[in-house]
PDB file of C-alpha atoms in Angstrom:
ATOM      1  CA  MET F 141     121.676 -70.361-173.619  1.00  0.00           C
ATOM      2  CA  ALA F 142     118.133 -70.229-172.421  1.00  0.00           C
ATOM      3  CA  ALA F 143     116.564 -70.362-175.669  1.00  0.00           C
ATOM      4  CA  SER F 144     117.881 -73.968-176.368  1.00  0.00           C
ATOM      5  CA  LEU F 145     116.024 -75.105-173.152  1.00  0.00           C
ATOM      6  CA  LEU F 146     112.712 -74.188-174.573  1.00  0.00           C
ATOM      7  CA  PRO F 147     111.908 -77.374-176.277  1.00  0.00           C
ATOM      8  CA  THR F 148     112.476 -79.312-173.130  1.00  0.00           C
ATOM      9  CA  GLN F 149     110.608 -76.629-171.053  1.00  0.00           C
ATOM     10  CA  ILE F 150     107.654 -77.386-173.318  1.00  0.00           C
ATOM     11  CA  ASP F 151     107.799 -81.034-172.611  1.00  0.00           C
ATOM     12  CA  ARG F 152     107.946 -80.227-168.527  1.00  0.00           C
ATOM     13  CA  ILE F 153     104.872 -77.910-169.028  1.00  0.00           C
ATOM     14  CA  ALA F 154     102.883 -80.996-170.840  1.00  0.00           C
ATOM     15  CA  ALA F 155     104.136 -83.348-168.495  1.00  0.00           C
ATOM     16  CA  GLU F 156     102.754 -81.679-165.458  1.00  0.00           C
ATOM     17  CA  LEU F 157      99.097 -81.656-166.824  1.00  0.00           C
ATOM     18  CA  ASP F 158      96.426 -84.384-166.500  1.00  0.00           C
ATOM     19  CA  SER F 159      94.873 -86.337-169.279  1.00  0.00           C
ATOM     20  CA  ALA F 160      92.234 -84.114-169.726  1.00  0.00           C
ATOM     21  CA  GLY F 161      94.314 -80.864-169.778  1.00  0.00           C
ATOM     22  CA  LEU F 162      97.106 -82.549-171.978  1.00  0.00           C
ATOM     23  CA  ASN F 163      94.494 -83.591-174.696  1.00  0.00           C
ATOM     24  CA  ARG F 164      93.418 -79.953-174.953  1.00  0.00           C
ATOM     25  CA  ILE F 165      97.066 -78.709-175.752  1.00  0.00           C
ATOM     26  CA  VAL F 166      98.309 -81.469-177.869  1.00  0.00           C
ATOM     27  CA  PRO F 167      97.346 -79.745-181.066  1.00  0.00           C
ATOM     28  CA  LEU F 168      99.476 -76.720-179.558  1.00  0.00           C
ATOM     29  CA  LEU F 169     102.282 -78.424-178.936  1.00  0.00           C
ATOM     30  CA  ALA F 170     103.675 -78.356-182.468  1.00  0.00           C
ATOM     31  CA  GLU F 171     102.661 -74.644-182.668  1.00  0.00           C
ATOM     32  CA  TRP F 172     104.715 -74.103-179.223  1.00  0.00           C
ATOM     33  CA  ARG F 173     107.630 -75.978-180.662  1.00  0.00           C
ATOM     34  CA  GLU F 174     107.758 -74.348-183.806  1.00  0.00           C
ATOM     35  CA  ALA F 175     107.610 -70.777-182.323  1.00  0.00           C
ATOM     36  CA  ALA F 176     110.540 -71.797-179.696  1.00  0.00           C
ATOM     37  CA  THR F 177     112.287 -72.790-182.954  1.00  0.00           C
ATOM     38  CA  GLN F 178     111.888 -69.285-184.396  1.00  0.00           C
ATOM     39  CA  VAL F 179     113.379 -67.658-181.353  1.00  0.00           C
ATOM     40  CA  GLN F 180     116.581 -69.915-181.720  1.00  0.00           C
ATOM     41  CA  SER F 181     116.618 -69.218-185.524  1.00  0.00           C
ATOM     42  CA  SER F 182     116.796 -65.387-184.849  1.00  0.00           C
ATOM     43  CA  LEU F 183     119.607 -65.539-182.341  1.00  0.00           C
ATOM     44  CA  GLN F 184     121.003 -68.239-184.913  1.00  0.00           C
ATOM     45  CA  GLN F 185     121.144 -65.561-187.347  1.00  0.00           C
ATOM     46  CA  CYS F 186     122.674 -63.045-184.849  1.00  0.00           C
ATOM     47  CA  ILE F 187     125.672 -66.044-184.479  1.00  0.00           C
ATOM     48  CA  GLN F 188     125.946 -65.975-188.537  1.00  0.00           C
ATOM     49  CA  ILE F 189     126.171 -62.241-188.557  1.00  0.00           C
ATOM     50  CA  LEU F 190     129.085 -62.214-185.724  1.00  0.00           C
ATOM     51  CA  GLY F 191     130.702 -64.956-188.109  1.00  0.00           C
ATOM     52  CA  HIS F 192     130.944 -68.775-187.667  1.00  0.00           C
ATOM     53  CA  ALA F 193     134.370 -69.665-187.918  1.00  0.00           C
ATOM     54  CA  ALA F 194     135.935 -72.732-188.835  1.00  0.00           C
ATOM     55  CA  PRO F 195     136.846 -74.816-185.837  1.00  0.00           C
ATOM     56  CA  SER F 196     140.316 -74.870-184.956  1.00  0.00           C
ATOM     57  CA  ALA F 197     142.150 -78.384-185.367  1.00  0.00           C
ATOM     58  CA  PRO F 198     145.438 -79.794-183.892  1.00  0.00           C
ATOM     59  CA  ALA F 199     148.463 -78.987-186.235  1.00  0.00           C
ATOM     60  CA  GLY F 200     148.449 -81.155-189.033  1.00  0.00           C
ATOM     61  CA  ALA F 201     144.471 -82.297-188.352  1.00  0.00           C
ATOM     62  CA  ALA F 202     142.353 -81.222-191.529  1.00  0.00           C
ATOM     63  CA  VAL F 203     139.562 -79.248-190.514  1.00  0.00           C
ATOM     64  CA  PRO F 204     136.055 -81.426-191.472  1.00  0.00           C
ATOM     65  CA  PRO F 205     134.609 -80.089-194.411  1.00  0.00           C
ATOM     66  CA  LEU F 206     131.216 -77.755-194.352  1.00  0.00           C
ATOM     67  CA  ILE F 207     128.244 -79.550-194.910  1.00  0.00           C
ATOM     68  CA  ASP F 208     124.465 -78.533-195.122  1.00  0.00           C
ATOM     69  CA  LEU F 209     123.044 -80.336-192.087  1.00  0.00           C
ATOM     70  CA  GLN F 210     119.289 -79.972-193.238  1.00  0.00           C
ATOM     71  CA  ALA F 211     119.912 -81.761-196.426  1.00  0.00           C
ATOM     72  CA  THR F 212     122.135 -84.316-194.862  1.00  0.00           C
ATOM     73  CA  LEU F 213     119.654 -85.371-192.113  1.00  0.00           C
ATOM     74  CA  LYS F 214     116.667 -85.245-195.006  1.00  0.00           C
ATOM     75  CA  SER F 215     118.827 -87.749-197.059  1.00  0.00           C
ATOM     76  CA  ALA F 216     119.494 -90.157-194.163  1.00  0.00           C
ATOM     77  CA  PHE F 217     115.773 -89.961-193.188  1.00  0.00           C
ATOM     78  CA  LEU F 218     114.392 -90.625-196.900  1.00  0.00           C
ATOM     79  CA  THR F 219     117.050 -93.533-197.188  1.00  0.00           C
ATOM     80  CA  HIS F 220     115.882 -95.451-193.843  1.00  0.00           C
ATOM     81  CA  LEU F 221     112.171 -94.558-194.650  1.00  0.00           C
ATOM     82  CA  ALA F 222     112.304 -96.182-197.747  1.00  0.00           C
ATOM     83  CA  HIS F 223     113.029 -99.801-196.094  1.00  0.00           C
ATOM     84  CA  ARG F 224     109.633 -99.526-194.485  1.00  0.00           C
ATOM     85  CA  PRO F 225     107.057 -98.996-197.603  1.00  0.00           C
ATOM     86  CA  ASP F 226     104.241-100.176-195.305  1.00  0.00           C
ATOM     87  CA  LEU F 227     104.379 -96.931-193.169  1.00  0.00           C
ATOM     88  CA  LEU F 228     103.116 -93.315-193.800  1.00  0.00           C
ATOM     89  CA  VAL F 229     105.482 -91.423-191.739  1.00  0.00           C
ATOM     90  CA  SER F 230     106.113 -87.446-192.226  1.00  0.00           C
ATOM     91  CA  CYS F 231     109.405 -85.617-191.230  1.00  0.00           C
ATOM     92  CA  THR F 232     109.215 -81.965-190.366  1.00  0.00           C
ATOM     93  CA  MET F 233     112.438 -80.136-190.066  1.00  0.00           C
ATOM     94  CA  HIS F 234     112.749 -76.879-188.588  1.00  0.00           C
ATOM     95  CA  PHE F 235     116.140 -75.177-189.348  1.00  0.00           C
ATOM     96  CA  PRO F 236     117.693 -71.687-190.231  1.00  0.00           C
ATOM     97  CA  ASP F 237     117.649 -70.607-193.690  1.00  0.00           C
ATOM     98  CA  ARG F 238     121.192 -71.896-193.643  1.00  0.00           C
ATOM     99  CA  LEU F 239     122.677 -73.955-191.289  1.00  0.00           C
ATOM    100  CA  PRO F 240     126.073 -74.855-192.861  1.00  0.00           C
ATOM    101  CA  VAL F 241     128.486 -76.803-190.140  1.00  0.00           C
ATOM    102  CA  HIS F 242     131.836 -78.437-190.533  1.00  0.00           C
ATOM    103  CA  GLY F 243     131.384 -82.475-190.105  1.00  0.00           C
ATOM    104  CA  ASP F 244     131.368 -85.637-191.713  1.00  0.00           C
ATOM    105  CA  SER F 245     128.041 -85.934-193.430  1.00  0.00           C
ATOM    106  CA  ALA F 246     128.257 -89.842-193.333  1.00  0.00           C
ATOM    107  CA  VAL F 247     128.582 -89.905-189.444  1.00  0.00           C
ATOM    108  CA  TRP F 248     125.412 -87.295-189.343  1.00  0.00           C
ATOM    109  CA  GLN F 249     123.428 -89.405-191.447  1.00  0.00           C
ATOM    110  CA  GLN F 250     124.175 -92.562-189.096  1.00  0.00           C
ATOM    111  CA  VAL F 251     123.218 -90.714-186.316  1.00  0.00           C
ATOM    112  CA  VAL F 252     119.701 -89.797-187.642  1.00  0.00           C
ATOM    113  CA  GLY F 253     119.335 -92.719-189.427  1.00  0.00           C
ATOM    114  CA  HIS F 254     119.705 -95.058-186.234  1.00  0.00           C
ATOM    115  CA  LEU F 255     117.211 -92.498-184.967  1.00  0.00           C
ATOM    116  CA  VAL F 256     114.758 -93.070-187.215  1.00  0.00           C
ATOM    117  CA  ASP F 257     114.980 -96.559-187.507  1.00  0.00           C
ATOM    118  CA  ASN F 258     114.396 -96.641-183.776  1.00  0.00           C
ATOM    119  CA  SER F 259     111.150 -94.785-184.507  1.00  0.00           C
ATOM    120  CA  LEU F 260     110.194 -97.007-187.102  1.00  0.00           C
ATOM    121  CA  LEU F 261     110.986-100.162-185.309  1.00  0.00           C
ATOM    122  CA  HIS F 262     109.588 -99.288-181.776  1.00  0.00           C
ATOM    123  CA  GLY F 263     108.035 -95.806-181.678  1.00  0.00           C
ATOM    124  CA  PHE F 264     105.248 -96.651-184.595  1.00  0.00           C
ATOM    125  CA  ALA F 265     105.150-100.302-183.723  1.00  0.00           C
ATOM    126  CA  GLY F 266     101.754-102.149-184.460  1.00  0.00           C
ATOM    127  CA  ARG F 267     100.897 -98.413-186.430  1.00  0.00           C
ATOM    128  CA  ASP F 268     100.889 -97.588-190.196  1.00  0.00           C
ATOM    129  CA  GLN F 269     101.698 -93.795-189.793  1.00  0.00           C
ATOM    130  CA  GLY F 270     103.643 -91.331-187.444  1.00  0.00           C
ATOM    131  CA  ALA F 271     105.388 -88.259-187.587  1.00  0.00           C
ATOM    132  CA  ILE F 272     109.015 -87.114-186.883  1.00  0.00           C
ATOM    133  CA  GLN F 273     110.151 -83.519-186.229  1.00  0.00           C
ATOM    134  CA  ILE F 274     114.129 -82.413-186.012  1.00  0.00           C
ATOM    135  CA  THR F 275     114.956 -78.812-185.193  1.00  0.00           C
ATOM    136  CA  GLY F 276     118.546 -77.852-185.431  1.00  0.00           C
ATOM    137  CA  THR F 277     120.147 -74.188-184.268  1.00  0.00           C
ATOM    138  CA  LEU F 278     123.977 -73.319-183.937  1.00  0.00           C
ATOM    139  CA  LEU F 279     124.994 -72.406-180.462  1.00  0.00           C
ATOM    140  CA  PRO F 280     128.120 -70.098-179.396  1.00  0.00           C
ATOM    141  CA  GLY F 281     131.657 -71.902-179.297  1.00  0.00           C
ATOM    142  CA  GLN F 282     131.124 -73.546-182.475  1.00  0.00           C
ATOM    143  CA  ARG F 283     128.491 -76.008-181.490  1.00  0.00           C
ATOM    144  CA  VAL F 284     125.414 -77.558-182.836  1.00  0.00           C
ATOM    145  CA  LEU F 285     121.977 -78.306-181.245  1.00  0.00           C
ATOM    146  CA  LEU F 286     119.822 -80.955-182.635  1.00  0.00           C
ATOM    147  CA  HIS F 287     116.298 -82.054-181.034  1.00  0.00           C
ATOM    148  CA  TYR F 288     114.526 -85.189-182.247  1.00  0.00           C
ATOM    149  CA  TYR F 289     111.246 -85.911-181.707  1.00  0.00           C
ATOM    150  CA  ASP F 290     108.304 -88.774-182.790  1.00  0.00           C
ATOM    151  CA  ASP F 291     104.855 -88.910-181.751  1.00  0.00           C
ATOM    152  CA  GLY F 292     104.964 -92.977-181.680  1.00  0.00           C
ATOM    153  CA  GLN F 293     104.264 -94.891-178.404  1.00  0.00           C
ATOM    154  CA  GLY F 294     107.333 -93.404-176.333  1.00  0.00           C
ATOM    155  CA  MET F 295     109.277 -95.745-173.780  1.00  0.00           C
ATOM    156  CA  GLY F 296     108.752 -97.202-170.174  1.00  0.00           C
ATOM    157  CA  GLN F 297     110.027 -95.436-167.150  1.00  0.00           C
ATOM    158  CA  GLN F 298     112.115 -98.437-166.644  1.00  0.00           C
ATOM    159  CA  ILE F 299     113.666 -98.518-170.041  1.00  0.00           C
ATOM    160  CA  HIS F 300     114.311 -95.046-170.029  1.00  0.00           C
ATOM    161  CA  ARG F 301     115.865 -95.133-166.625  1.00  0.00           C
ATOM    162  CA  GLN F 302     118.304 -98.365-167.781  1.00  0.00           C
ATOM    163  CA  LEU F 303     119.133 -96.239-171.134  1.00  0.00           C
ATOM    164  CA  ARG F 304     120.409 -93.719-168.680  1.00  0.00           C
ATOM    165  CA  GLU F 305     122.157 -95.447-166.153  1.00  0.00           C
ATOM    166  CA  ASN F 306     123.938 -97.471-168.686  1.00  0.00           C
ATOM    167  CA  GLY F 307     125.376 -95.162-170.973  1.00  0.00           C
ATOM    168  CA  PHE F 308     122.172 -96.033-173.605  1.00  0.00           C
ATOM    169  CA  SER F 309     122.954 -99.896-173.635  1.00  0.00           C
ATOM    170  CA  LEU F 310     120.434-102.126-172.649  1.00  0.00           C
ATOM    171  CA  GLY F 311     122.631-103.958-170.680  1.00  0.00           C
ATOM    172  CA  GLN F 312     125.743-106.446-171.098  1.00  0.00           C
ATOM    173  CA  GLY F 313     125.328-109.326-173.421  1.00  0.00           C
ATOM    174  CA  GLN F 314     122.607-107.877-175.642  1.00  0.00           C
ATOM    175  CA  ARG F 315     123.374-106.742-178.778  1.00  0.00           C
ATOM    176  CA  LYS F 316     124.086-102.814-178.775  1.00  0.00           C
ATOM    177  CA  ASN F 317     120.806-101.027-179.673  1.00  0.00           C
ATOM    178  CA  GLY F 318     120.589 -98.177-182.068  1.00  0.00           C
ATOM    179  CA  LEU F 319     120.469 -95.324-179.182  1.00  0.00           C
ATOM    180  CA  ALA F 320     123.927 -96.961-177.849  1.00  0.00           C
ATOM    181  CA  VAL F 321     125.199 -96.655-181.202  1.00  0.00           C
ATOM    182  CA  VAL F 322     124.317 -92.758-181.687  1.00  0.00           C
ATOM    183  CA  HIS F 323     125.744 -92.509-177.763  1.00  0.00           C
ATOM    184  CA  ASP F 324     128.998 -93.568-179.305  1.00  0.00           C
ATOM    185  CA  LEU F 325     129.128 -91.754-182.734  1.00  0.00           C
ATOM    186  CA  VAL F 326     128.100 -88.429-180.902  1.00  0.00           C
ATOM    187  CA  GLN F 327     130.363 -88.849-177.862  1.00  0.00           C
ATOM    188  CA  HIS F 328     133.397 -90.375-179.906  1.00  0.00           C
ATOM    189  CA  ARG F 329     133.066 -89.090-183.530  1.00  0.00           C
ATOM    190  CA  MET F 330     131.525 -85.957-182.964  1.00  0.00           C
ATOM    191  CA  GLY F 331     132.760 -84.424-179.601  1.00  0.00           C
ATOM    192  CA  GLY F 332     129.387 -83.878-177.885  1.00  0.00           C
ATOM    193  CA  ARG F 333     126.618 -85.654-175.858  1.00  0.00           C
ATOM    194  CA  LEU F 334     123.189 -86.876-175.801  1.00  0.00           C
ATOM    195  CA  GLU F 335     120.150 -86.223-173.527  1.00  0.00           C
ATOM    196  CA  LEU F 336     117.066 -88.421-173.337  1.00  0.00           C
ATOM    197  CA  HIS F 337     113.761 -86.549-172.206  1.00  0.00           C
ATOM    198  CA  ARG F 338     110.521 -87.670-171.084  1.00  0.00           C
ATOM    199  CA  PRO F 339     107.821 -85.854-172.998  1.00  0.00           C
ATOM    200  CA  ALA F 340     104.094 -86.277-172.301  1.00  0.00           C
ATOM    201  CA  LYS F 341     103.918 -88.069-175.493  1.00  0.00           C
ATOM    202  CA  GLY F 342     106.172 -89.991-177.800  1.00  0.00           C
ATOM    203  CA  PHE F 343     110.049 -89.683-177.612  1.00  0.00           C
ATOM    204  CA  HIS F 344     112.400 -86.832-177.541  1.00  0.00           C
ATOM    205  CA  LEU F 345     115.828 -86.835-177.547  1.00  0.00           C
ATOM    206  CA  SER F 346     118.496 -83.944-178.025  1.00  0.00           C
ATOM    207  CA  LEU F 347     122.272 -83.844-178.844  1.00  0.00           C
ATOM    208  CA  GLU F 348     124.875 -81.435-178.918  1.00  0.00           C
ATOM    209  CA  ALA F 349     128.244 -81.743-181.230  1.00  0.00           C
ATOM    210  CA  THR F 350     131.221 -79.860-182.087  1.00  0.00           C
ATOM    211  CA  CYS F 351     130.582 -78.172-185.546  1.00  0.00           C
TER     212      CYS F 351
END
C-alpha cells in the first residue's frame, strides 16, 4: 500500500538534504510523520468498516486472542523505561482510535521491550533524555505495520550493513543482540518481517506481522 511507504519516503527526502537544509526541516519531520499517520489512519478506518475478520487458523488450532495493541506497547515502554530512572525519555504513539489485533500480548511486549532497551542502551548513550515514536496501522490481508523511531545517535554504516546482511546478528560467537531477538520473534512467532531503515537522524525500524 502506497500510504504505508510514506514514513520511509520522508526519511529518504531528509537523507538527500545537506546538513544546513536538514537543520531547517528537522522541526517539521515529526509533523510530516504525524500527517502521514493521519492518512494511514483514514485508510485504517475504511478497513475496519469493511470488517476485520479473525485470522484463519489450521484445523484444531486456536485463534490468538484480540488485544489492544497500543495499550500493550505502552505497557512495555513504561516497564522498560522504569529500569533507567536516570533517563528522561518520552514516547509518542500514533494509532487509530482503536487498533484491535489478534496476537500474543507477551510476544508484542518482548518485541517493543527489546527495541526500547536498544534505544536506552545505544541510541541515548551519553545523554540524559530522548524521544521515541511508534506508529501503527492495519494493512489489508490481516497484517499490521509498525514503525519505531528514536532521535538518538543512530548507528554507523558498517553496523547497519552487518545487521542487514547477517539477519540482524552481529556475528557468530557473540551474544545475540536485542535486534536479533526481535527478528527471531517477528519472523518465527508473528509470521512477519523486519526492515531496518537509514534515517537522516536517529533510528528507524519497521515491522509487518500477521494479526
